[in-house]
Tab-separated table of C-alpha atoms in Angstrom:
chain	number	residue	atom	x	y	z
A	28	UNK	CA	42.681	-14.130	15.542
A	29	UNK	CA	39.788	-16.525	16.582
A	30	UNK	CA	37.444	-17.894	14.780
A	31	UNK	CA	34.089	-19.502	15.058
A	32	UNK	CA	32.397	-21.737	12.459
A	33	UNK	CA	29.271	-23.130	11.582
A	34	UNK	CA	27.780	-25.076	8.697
A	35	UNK	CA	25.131	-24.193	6.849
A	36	UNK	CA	22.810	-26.626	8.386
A	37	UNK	CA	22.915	-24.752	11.726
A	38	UNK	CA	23.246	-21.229	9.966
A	39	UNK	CA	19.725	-20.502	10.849
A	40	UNK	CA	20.058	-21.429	14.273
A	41	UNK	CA	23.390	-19.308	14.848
A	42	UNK	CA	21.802	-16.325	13.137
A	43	UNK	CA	19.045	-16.485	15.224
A	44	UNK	CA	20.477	-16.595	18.792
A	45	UNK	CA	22.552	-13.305	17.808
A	46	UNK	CA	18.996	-11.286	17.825
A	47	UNK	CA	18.885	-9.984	21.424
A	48	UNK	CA	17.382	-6.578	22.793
A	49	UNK	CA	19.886	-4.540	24.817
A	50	UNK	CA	20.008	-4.319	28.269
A	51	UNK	CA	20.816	-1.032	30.562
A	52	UNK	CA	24.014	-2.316	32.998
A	53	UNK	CA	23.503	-0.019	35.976
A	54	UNK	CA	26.524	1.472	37.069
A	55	UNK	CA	28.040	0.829	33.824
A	56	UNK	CA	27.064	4.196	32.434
A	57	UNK	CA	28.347	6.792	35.078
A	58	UNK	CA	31.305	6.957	33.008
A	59	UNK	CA	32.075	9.619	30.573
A	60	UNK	CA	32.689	9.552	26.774
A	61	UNK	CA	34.051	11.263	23.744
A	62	UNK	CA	31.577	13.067	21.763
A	63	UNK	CA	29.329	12.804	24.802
A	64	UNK	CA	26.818	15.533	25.613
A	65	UNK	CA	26.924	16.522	29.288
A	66	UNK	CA	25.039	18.940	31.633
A	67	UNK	CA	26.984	21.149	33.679
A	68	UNK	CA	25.271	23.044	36.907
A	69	UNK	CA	27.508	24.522	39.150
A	70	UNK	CA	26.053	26.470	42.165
A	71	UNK	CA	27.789	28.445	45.542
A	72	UNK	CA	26.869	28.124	48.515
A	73	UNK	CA	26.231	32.472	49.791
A	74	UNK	CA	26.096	32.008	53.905
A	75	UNK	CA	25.211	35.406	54.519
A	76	UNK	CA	22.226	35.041	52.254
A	77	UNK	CA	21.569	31.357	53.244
A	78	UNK	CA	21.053	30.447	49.422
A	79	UNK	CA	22.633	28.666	46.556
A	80	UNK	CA	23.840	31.539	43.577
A	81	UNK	CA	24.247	29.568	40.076
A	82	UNK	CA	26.932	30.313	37.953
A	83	UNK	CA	24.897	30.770	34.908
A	84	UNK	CA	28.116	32.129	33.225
A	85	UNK	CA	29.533	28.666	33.127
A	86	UNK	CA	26.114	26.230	33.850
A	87	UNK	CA	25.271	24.604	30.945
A	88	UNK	CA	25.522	22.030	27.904
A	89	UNK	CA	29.219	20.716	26.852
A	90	UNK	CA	30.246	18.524	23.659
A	91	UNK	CA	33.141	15.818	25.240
A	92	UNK	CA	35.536	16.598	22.426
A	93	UNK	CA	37.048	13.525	20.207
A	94	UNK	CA	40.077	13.783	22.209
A	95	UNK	CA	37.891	13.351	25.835
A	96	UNK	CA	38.174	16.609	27.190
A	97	UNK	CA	35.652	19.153	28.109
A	98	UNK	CA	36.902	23.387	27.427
A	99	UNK	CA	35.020	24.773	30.768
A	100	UNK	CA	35.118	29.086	31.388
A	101	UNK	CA	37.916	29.883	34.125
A	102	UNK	CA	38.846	26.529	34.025
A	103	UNK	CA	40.273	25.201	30.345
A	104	UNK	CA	40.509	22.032	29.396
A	105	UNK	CA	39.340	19.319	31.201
A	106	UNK	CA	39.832	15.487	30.596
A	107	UNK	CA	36.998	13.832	31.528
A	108	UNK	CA	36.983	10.320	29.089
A	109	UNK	CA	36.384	7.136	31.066
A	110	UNK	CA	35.958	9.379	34.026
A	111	UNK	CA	33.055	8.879	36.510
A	112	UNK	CA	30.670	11.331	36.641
A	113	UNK	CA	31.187	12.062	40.698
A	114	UNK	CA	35.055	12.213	39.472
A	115	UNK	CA	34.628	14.687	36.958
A	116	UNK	CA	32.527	16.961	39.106
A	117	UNK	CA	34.863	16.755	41.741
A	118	UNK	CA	38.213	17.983	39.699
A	119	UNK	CA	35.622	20.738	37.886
A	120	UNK	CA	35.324	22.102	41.540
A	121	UNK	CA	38.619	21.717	42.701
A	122	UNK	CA	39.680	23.656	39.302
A	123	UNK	CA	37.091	26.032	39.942
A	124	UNK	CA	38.704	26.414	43.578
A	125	UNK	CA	41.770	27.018	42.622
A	126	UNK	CA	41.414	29.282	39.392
A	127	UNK	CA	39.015	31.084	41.395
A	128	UNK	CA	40.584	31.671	45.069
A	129	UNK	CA	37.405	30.405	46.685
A	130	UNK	CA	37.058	29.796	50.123
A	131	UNK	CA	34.992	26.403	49.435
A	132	UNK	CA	34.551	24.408	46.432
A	133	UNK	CA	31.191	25.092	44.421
A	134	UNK	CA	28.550	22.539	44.108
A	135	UNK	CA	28.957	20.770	40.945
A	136	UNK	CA	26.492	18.245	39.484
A	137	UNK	CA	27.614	16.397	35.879
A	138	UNK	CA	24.835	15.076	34.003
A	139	UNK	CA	24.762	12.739	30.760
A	140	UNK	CA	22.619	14.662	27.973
A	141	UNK	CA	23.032	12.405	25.059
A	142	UNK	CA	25.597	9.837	24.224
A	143	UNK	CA	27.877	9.437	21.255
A	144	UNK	CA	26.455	6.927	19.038
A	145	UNK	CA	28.080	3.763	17.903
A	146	UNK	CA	28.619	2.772	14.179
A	147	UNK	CA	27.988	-0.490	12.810
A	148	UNK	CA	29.112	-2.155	9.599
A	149	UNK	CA	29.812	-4.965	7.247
A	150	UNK	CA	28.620	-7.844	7.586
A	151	UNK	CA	24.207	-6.777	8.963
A	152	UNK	CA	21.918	-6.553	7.808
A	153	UNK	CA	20.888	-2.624	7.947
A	154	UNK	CA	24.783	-0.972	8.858
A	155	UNK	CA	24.434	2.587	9.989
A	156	UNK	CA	24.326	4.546	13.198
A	157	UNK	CA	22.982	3.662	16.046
A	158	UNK	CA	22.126	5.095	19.450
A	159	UNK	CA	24.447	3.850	22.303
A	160	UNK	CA	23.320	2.537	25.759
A	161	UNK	CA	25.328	1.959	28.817
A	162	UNK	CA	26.924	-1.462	29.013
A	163	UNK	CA	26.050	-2.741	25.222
A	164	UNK	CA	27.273	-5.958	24.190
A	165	UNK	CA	29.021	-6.652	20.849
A	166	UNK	CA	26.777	-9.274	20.069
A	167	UNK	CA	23.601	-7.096	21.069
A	168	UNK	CA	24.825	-4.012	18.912
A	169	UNK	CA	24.758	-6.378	16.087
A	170	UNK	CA	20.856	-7.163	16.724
A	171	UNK	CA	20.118	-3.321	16.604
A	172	UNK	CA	21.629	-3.541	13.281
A	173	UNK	CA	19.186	-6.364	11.816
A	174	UNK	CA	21.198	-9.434	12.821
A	175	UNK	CA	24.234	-10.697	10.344
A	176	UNK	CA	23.675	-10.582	6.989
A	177	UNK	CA	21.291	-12.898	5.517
A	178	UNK	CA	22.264	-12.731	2.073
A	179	UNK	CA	18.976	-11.739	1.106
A	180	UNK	CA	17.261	-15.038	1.041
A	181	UNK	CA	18.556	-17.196	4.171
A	182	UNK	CA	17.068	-19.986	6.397
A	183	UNK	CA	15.930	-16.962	8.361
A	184	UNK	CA	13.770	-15.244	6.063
A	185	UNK	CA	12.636	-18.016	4.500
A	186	UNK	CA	11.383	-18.982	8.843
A	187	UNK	CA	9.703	-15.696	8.741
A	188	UNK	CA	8.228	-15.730	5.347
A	189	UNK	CA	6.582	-18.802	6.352
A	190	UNK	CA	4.919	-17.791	9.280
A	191	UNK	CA	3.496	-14.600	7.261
A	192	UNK	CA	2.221	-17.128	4.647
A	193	UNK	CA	1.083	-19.119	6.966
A	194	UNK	CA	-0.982	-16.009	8.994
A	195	UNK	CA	-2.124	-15.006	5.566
A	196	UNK	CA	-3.417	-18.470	4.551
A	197	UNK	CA	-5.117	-18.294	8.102
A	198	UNK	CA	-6.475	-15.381	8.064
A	199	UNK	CA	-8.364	-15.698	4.407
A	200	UNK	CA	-9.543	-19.110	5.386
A	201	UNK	CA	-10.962	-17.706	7.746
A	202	UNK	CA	-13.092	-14.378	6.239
A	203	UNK	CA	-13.874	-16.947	3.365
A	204	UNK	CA	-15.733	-19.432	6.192
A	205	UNK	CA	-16.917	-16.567	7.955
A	206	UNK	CA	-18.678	-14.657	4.801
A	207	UNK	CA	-20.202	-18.501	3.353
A	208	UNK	CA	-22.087	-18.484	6.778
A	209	UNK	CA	-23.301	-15.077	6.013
A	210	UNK	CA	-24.431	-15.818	2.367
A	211	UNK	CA	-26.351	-18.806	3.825
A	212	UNK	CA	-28.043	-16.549	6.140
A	213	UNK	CA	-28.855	-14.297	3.729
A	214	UNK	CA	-30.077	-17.103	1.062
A	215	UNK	CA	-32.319	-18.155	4.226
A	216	UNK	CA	-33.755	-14.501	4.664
A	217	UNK	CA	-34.706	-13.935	1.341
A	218	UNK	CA	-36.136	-17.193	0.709
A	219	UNK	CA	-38.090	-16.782	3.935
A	220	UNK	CA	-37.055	-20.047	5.707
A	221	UNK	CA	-36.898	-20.258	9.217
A	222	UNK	CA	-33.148	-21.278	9.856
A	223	UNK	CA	-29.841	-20.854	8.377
A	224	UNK	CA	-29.378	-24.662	6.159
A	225	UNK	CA	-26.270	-24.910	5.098
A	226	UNK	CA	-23.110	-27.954	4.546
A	227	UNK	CA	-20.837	-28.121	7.089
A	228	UNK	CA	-18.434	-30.810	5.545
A	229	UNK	CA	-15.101	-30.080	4.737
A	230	UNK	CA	-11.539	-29.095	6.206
A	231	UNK	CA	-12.857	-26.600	7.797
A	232	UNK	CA	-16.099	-27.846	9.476
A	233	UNK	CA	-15.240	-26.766	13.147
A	234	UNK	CA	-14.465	-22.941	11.798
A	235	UNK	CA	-17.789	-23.322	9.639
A	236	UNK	CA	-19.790	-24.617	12.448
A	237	UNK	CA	-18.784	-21.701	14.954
A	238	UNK	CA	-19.768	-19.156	12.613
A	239	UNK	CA	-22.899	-20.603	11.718
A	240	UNK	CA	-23.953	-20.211	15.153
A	241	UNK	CA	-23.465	-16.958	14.745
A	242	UNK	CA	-25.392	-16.390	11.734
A	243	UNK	CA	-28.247	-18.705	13.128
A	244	UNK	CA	-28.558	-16.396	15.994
A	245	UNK	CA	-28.492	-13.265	13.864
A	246	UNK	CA	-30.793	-14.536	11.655
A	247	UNK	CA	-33.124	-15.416	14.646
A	248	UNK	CA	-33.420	-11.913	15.784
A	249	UNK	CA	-33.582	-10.034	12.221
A	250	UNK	CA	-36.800	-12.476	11.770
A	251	UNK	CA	-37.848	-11.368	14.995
A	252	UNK	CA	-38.030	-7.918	14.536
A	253	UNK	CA	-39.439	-8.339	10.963
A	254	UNK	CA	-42.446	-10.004	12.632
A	255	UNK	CA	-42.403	-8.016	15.314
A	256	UNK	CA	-42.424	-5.015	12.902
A	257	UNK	CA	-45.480	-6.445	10.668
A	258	UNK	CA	-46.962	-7.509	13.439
A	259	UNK	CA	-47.270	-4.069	14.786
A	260	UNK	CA	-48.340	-2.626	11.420
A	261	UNK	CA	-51.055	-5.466	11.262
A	262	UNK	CA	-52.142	-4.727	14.728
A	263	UNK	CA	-52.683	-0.759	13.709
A	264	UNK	CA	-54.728	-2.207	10.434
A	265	UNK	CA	-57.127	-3.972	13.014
A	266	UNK	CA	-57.585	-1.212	14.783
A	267	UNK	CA	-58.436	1.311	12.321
A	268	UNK	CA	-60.646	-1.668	10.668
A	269	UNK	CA	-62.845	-2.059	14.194
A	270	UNK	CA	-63.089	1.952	14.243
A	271	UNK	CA	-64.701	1.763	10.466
A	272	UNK	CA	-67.072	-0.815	11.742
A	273	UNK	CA	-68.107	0.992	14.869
A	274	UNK	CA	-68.608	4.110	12.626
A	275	UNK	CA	-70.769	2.534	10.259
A	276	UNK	CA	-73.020	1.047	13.153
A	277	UNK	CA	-73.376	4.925	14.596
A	278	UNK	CA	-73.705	5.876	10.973
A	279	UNK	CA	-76.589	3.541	10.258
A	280	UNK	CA	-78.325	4.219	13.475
A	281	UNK	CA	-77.743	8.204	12.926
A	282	UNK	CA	-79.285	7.910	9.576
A	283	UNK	CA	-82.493	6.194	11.393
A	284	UNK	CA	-82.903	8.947	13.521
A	285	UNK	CA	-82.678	11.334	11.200
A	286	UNK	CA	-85.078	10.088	8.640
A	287	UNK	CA	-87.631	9.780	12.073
A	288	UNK	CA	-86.710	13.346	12.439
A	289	UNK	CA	-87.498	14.798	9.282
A	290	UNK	CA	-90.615	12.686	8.808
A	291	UNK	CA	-92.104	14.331	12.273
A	292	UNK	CA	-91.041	17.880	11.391
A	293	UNK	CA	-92.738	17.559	7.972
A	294	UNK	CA	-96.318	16.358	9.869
A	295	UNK	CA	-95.704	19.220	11.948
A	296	UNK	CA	-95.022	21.522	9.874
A	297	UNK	CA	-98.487	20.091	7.979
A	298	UNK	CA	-100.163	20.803	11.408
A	299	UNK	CA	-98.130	24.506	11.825
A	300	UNK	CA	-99.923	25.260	8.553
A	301	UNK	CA	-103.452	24.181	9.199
A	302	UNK	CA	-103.004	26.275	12.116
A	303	UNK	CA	-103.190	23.064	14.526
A	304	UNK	CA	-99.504	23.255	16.047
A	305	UNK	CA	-97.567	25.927	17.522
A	306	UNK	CA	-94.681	26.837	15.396
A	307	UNK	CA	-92.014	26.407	18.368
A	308	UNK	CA	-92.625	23.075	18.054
A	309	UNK	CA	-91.073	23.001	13.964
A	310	UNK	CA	-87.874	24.926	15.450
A	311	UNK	CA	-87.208	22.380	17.895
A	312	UNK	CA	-87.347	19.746	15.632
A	313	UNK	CA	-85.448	21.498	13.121
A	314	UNK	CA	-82.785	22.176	15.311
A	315	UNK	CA	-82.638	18.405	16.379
A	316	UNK	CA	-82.575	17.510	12.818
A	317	UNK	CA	-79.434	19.960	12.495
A	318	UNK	CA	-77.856	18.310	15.123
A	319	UNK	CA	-78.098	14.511	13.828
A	320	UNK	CA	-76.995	15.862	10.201
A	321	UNK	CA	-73.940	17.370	11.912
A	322	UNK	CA	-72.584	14.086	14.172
A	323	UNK	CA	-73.456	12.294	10.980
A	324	UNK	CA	-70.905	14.567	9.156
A	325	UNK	CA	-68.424	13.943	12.163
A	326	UNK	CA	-68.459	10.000	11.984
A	327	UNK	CA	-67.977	10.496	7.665
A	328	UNK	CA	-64.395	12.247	9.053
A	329	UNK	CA	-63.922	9.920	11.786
A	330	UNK	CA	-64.405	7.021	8.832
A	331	UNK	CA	-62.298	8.534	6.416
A	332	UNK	CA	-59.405	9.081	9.158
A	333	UNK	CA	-60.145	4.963	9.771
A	334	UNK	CA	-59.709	4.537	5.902
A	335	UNK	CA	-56.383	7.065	5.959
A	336	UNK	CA	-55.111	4.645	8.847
A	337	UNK	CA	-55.953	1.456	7.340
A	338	UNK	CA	-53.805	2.404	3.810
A	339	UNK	CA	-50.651	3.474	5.983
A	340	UNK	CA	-50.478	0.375	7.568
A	341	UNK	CA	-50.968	-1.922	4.672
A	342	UNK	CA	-48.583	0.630	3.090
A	343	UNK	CA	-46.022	0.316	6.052
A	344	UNK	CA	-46.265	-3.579	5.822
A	345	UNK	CA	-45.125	-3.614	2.037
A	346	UNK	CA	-42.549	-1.421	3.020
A	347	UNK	CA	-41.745	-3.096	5.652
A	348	UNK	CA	-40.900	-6.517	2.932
A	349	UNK	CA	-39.624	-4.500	0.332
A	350	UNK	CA	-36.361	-3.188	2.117
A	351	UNK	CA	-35.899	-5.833	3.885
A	352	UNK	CA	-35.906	-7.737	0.659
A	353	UNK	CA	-33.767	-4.624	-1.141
A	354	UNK	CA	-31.501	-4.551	1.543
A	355	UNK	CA	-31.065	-8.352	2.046
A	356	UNK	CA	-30.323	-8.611	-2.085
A	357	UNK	CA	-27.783	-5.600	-1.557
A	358	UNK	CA	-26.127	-7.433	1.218
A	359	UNK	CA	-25.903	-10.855	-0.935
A	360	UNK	CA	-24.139	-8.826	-4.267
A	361	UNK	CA	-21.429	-7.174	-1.726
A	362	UNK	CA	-20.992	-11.164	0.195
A	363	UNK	CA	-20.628	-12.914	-2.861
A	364	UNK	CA	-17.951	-10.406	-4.416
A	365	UNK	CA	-16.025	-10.638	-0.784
A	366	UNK	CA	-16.326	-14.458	-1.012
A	367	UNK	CA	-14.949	-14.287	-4.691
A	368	UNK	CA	-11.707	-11.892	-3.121
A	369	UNK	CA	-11.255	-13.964	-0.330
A	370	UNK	CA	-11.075	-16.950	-2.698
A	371	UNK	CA	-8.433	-15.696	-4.153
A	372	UNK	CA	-6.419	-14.382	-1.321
A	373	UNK	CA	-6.723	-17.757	-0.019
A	374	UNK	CA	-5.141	-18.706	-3.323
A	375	UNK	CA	-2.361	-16.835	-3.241
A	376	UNK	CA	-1.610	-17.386	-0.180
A	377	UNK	CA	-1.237	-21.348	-0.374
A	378	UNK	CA	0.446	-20.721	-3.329
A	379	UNK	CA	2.709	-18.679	-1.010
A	380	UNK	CA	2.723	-21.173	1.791
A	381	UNK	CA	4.155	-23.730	-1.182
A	382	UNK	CA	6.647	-21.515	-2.447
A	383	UNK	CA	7.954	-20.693	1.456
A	384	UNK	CA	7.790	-24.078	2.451
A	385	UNK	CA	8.599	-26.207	-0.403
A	386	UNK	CA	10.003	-23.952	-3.613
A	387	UNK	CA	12.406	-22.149	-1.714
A	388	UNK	CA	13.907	-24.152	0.491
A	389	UNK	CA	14.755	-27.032	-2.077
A	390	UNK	CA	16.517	-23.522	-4.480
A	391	UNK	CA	18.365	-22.601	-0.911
A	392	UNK	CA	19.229	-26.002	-0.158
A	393	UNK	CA	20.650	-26.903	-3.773
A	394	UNK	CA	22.239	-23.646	-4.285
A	395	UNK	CA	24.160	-23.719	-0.495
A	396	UNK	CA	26.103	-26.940	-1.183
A	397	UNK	CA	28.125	-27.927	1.954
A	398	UNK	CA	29.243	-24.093	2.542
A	399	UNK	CA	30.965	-23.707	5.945
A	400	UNK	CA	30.533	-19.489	7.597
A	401	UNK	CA	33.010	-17.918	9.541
A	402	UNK	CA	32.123	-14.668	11.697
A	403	UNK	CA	34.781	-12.096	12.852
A	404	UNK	CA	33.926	-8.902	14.727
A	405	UNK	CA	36.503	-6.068	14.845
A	406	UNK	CA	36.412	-3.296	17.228
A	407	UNK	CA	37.620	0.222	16.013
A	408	UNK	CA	37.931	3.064	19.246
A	409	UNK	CA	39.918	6.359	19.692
A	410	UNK	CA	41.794	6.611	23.157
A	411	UNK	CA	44.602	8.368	24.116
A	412	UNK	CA	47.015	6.667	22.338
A	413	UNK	CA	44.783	7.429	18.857
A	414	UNK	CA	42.356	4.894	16.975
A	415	UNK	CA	42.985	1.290	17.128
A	416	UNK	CA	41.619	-1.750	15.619
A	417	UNK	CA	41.083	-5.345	17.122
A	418	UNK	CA	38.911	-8.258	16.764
A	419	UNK	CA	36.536	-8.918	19.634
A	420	UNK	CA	34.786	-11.495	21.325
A	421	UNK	CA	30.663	-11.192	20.707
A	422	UNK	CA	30.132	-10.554	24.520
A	423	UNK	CA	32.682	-7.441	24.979
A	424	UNK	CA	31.187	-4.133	26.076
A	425	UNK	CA	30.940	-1.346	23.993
A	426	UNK	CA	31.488	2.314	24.243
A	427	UNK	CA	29.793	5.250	23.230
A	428	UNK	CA	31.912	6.365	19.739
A	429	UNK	CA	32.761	2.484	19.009
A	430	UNK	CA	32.713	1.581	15.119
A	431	UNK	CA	31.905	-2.265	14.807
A	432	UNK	CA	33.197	-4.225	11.788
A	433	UNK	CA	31.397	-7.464	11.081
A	434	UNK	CA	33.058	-9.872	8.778
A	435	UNK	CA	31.394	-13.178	7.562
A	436	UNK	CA	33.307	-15.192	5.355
A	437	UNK	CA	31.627	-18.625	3.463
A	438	UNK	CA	34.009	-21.305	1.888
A	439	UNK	CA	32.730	-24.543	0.253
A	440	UNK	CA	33.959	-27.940	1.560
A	441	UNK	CA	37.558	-27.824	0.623
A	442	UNK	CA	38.237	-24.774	1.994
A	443	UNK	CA	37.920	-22.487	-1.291
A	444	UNK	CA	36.678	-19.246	-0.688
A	445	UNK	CA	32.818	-18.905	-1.743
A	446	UNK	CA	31.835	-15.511	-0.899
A	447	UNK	CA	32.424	-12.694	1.910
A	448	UNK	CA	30.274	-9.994	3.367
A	449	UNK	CA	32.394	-7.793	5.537
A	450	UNK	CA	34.014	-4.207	5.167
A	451	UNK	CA	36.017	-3.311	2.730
């Protein structure tokens, strides 16, 4: 029986070119298999109807049976392993035919429900059962199963460890750069600065710089619609402030005219009494008075509505700092506590990267030694002549039912045997 071997310096690299992904070989699955689930539609051909009958009596679903036949109504048993499909429908019809005493043969059609699935074991690393596909390689069933077996802490997953730690280190340097540009824009909003000052300098200036850019421009346009806000509050305290002072000005001159107007109506009401004015003349008057007294009472509403307007925006304009200021102090507690947990994901994951990269690999490399690894795949299928059991080549193609054996034996230099993962 063949062997191939590798040392463990190229263990990784052997390991790694046995991952592939399947591939459908056309043609390669029109033949049939034990344990297969087929389809079965058999229709007649009725010329003085001019229409297809099906036989729904023997249409249908069909288990292949471990020994590759198929048990079919009016017909029996049928062997249909390794058979194409066209083949199979063909000596269904021809049974059908004869058992029958037709004139013609029915219509036929054989159609591949599900497949038998393929077993793999030993030597992967996740053995089980697996779902077969037309025209699947050794080599590639062996992938579906995880790969060979790494021994649970090979070159391989020490490779992919690293590039998680790696991602991880990454991805926290990066929050932790992003979320120190936010606390400096923050510090700068509640200190009332203009612009976001902060220290670029360090390993990770570039990163730092990008995202200050950022928070620069976000902190441009949260001061802009502060002012913009206070401004507007400001503008409405103006207003209401010029209404006051045009309402005192009509107040004053109101109260002019009205003192005018009383002083006439009390001479004439002196001259109504010494009988030298017409009393008409004291109504009018009265009623003018009346009518000063009540725009006077108007502009006292119209000032206290000024006043009213004047407190709500002063009001709106403290409001205005005070969450801003709340919120901004709310927003620095949460940054800081997400700068302290990045921190210390960052840790971790250098510590990580170390491990991965350095740690591990020096344990691996000391505890390998000069071990040579030998690989041996054995094929188990049932056929006619029952259930045999060979050793195969990584390329050979596989059929549905197949039970893969994967051995991998590991011997120091000297040729003692070291360890073996394979089944038992």
């Amino acid at each position: 029986m063949a062997r191939s071997t590798i040392s463990s310096l190229s263990l990784s690299a052997v390991l790694l070119s046995g991952i592939f992904w399947p591939a459908l070989a056309q043609g390669a699955g029109d033949s049939i298999a034990a344990q297969d689930k087929v389809q079965l539609r058999i229709l007649e051909w009725l010329p003085s109807k001019s229409e297809y009958k099906e036989w729904t009596a023997v249409s249908g679903e069909y288990r292949v049976s471990p020994a590759g036949t198929l048990s079919i109504p009016f017909v029996g048993q049928v062997a249909v392993a390794d058979r194409p499909r066209n083949e199979v429908s063909d000596l269904i019809a021809r049974s059908l035919q004869q058992r029958l005493s037709l004139l013609s043969q029915p219509d036929v059609s054989v159609e591949v429900v599900s497949r038998a699935p393929i077993y793999i074991l030993g030597g992967v690393e996740a053995p089980g059962r697996f779902e077969y596909t037309p025209g699947l390689k050794a080599i590639e069933a062996i992938a579906l199963a995880g790969g060979f077996y790494r021994g649970g802490g090979g070159a391989i997953r020490l490779e992919r460890d690293a590039i998680n730690a790696e991602r991880d280190a990454e991805s926290a340097a990066d929050t932790l750069a992003r979320l120190e540009m936010r606390l400096a824009r923050l510090e700068a909003e509640l200190a009332g600065r203009n612009e976001v000052e902060v220290s670029l300098s360090g390993p990770d200036e570039s990163r730092r710089r990008t995202y200050l850019v950022e928070e620069q421009a976000l902190f441009e346009v949260r001061r802009q619609a502060r002012l913009s806000q206070l401004e507007s509050a400001r503008s409405r305290q103006n207003l209401a402030s010029d209404q006051l002072k045009a309402l005192d000005q009509k107040a004053a001159n109101l109260d002019r005219q009205i003192s005018l107007a009383k002083a006439q109506l009390a001479d004439i009401e002196h001259l109504v009494k010494n009988r030298l004015a017409v009393a008409s003349r004291a109504y009018d008057l009265e009623r003018t008075t009346a009518d000063l007294e009540g725009k006077r009472l108007d502009i006292e509403v119209g000032r206290l509505t000024a006043n009213l307007a004047i407190n709500e925006s002063q009001r709106d304009q403290v409001d205005l700092v005070t969450k801003f200021r709340t919120d901004v102090g709310t927003e620095l507690q949460a940054t800081r506590a997400a700068i302290s947990k990045a921190a210390i994901e960052l840790a971790r994951a250098k510590e990580l990267m170390n491990e991965v990269l350095v740690i591990a690999p020096q344990t691996l490399a000391r505890r390998a030694g000069n071990i040579e690894v030998s690989v041996q795949i054995f094929l188990t299928r049932a056929g006619p002549d029952g259930v045999t059991t060979r050793e195969i080549g990584k390329n050979e193609v596989l059929r549905a039912g197949d039970t893969i054996q994967v051995q991998m034996n590991t011997e120091e230099e000297g040729g003692r045997a070291r360890d073996t993962a394979s089944i038992q």
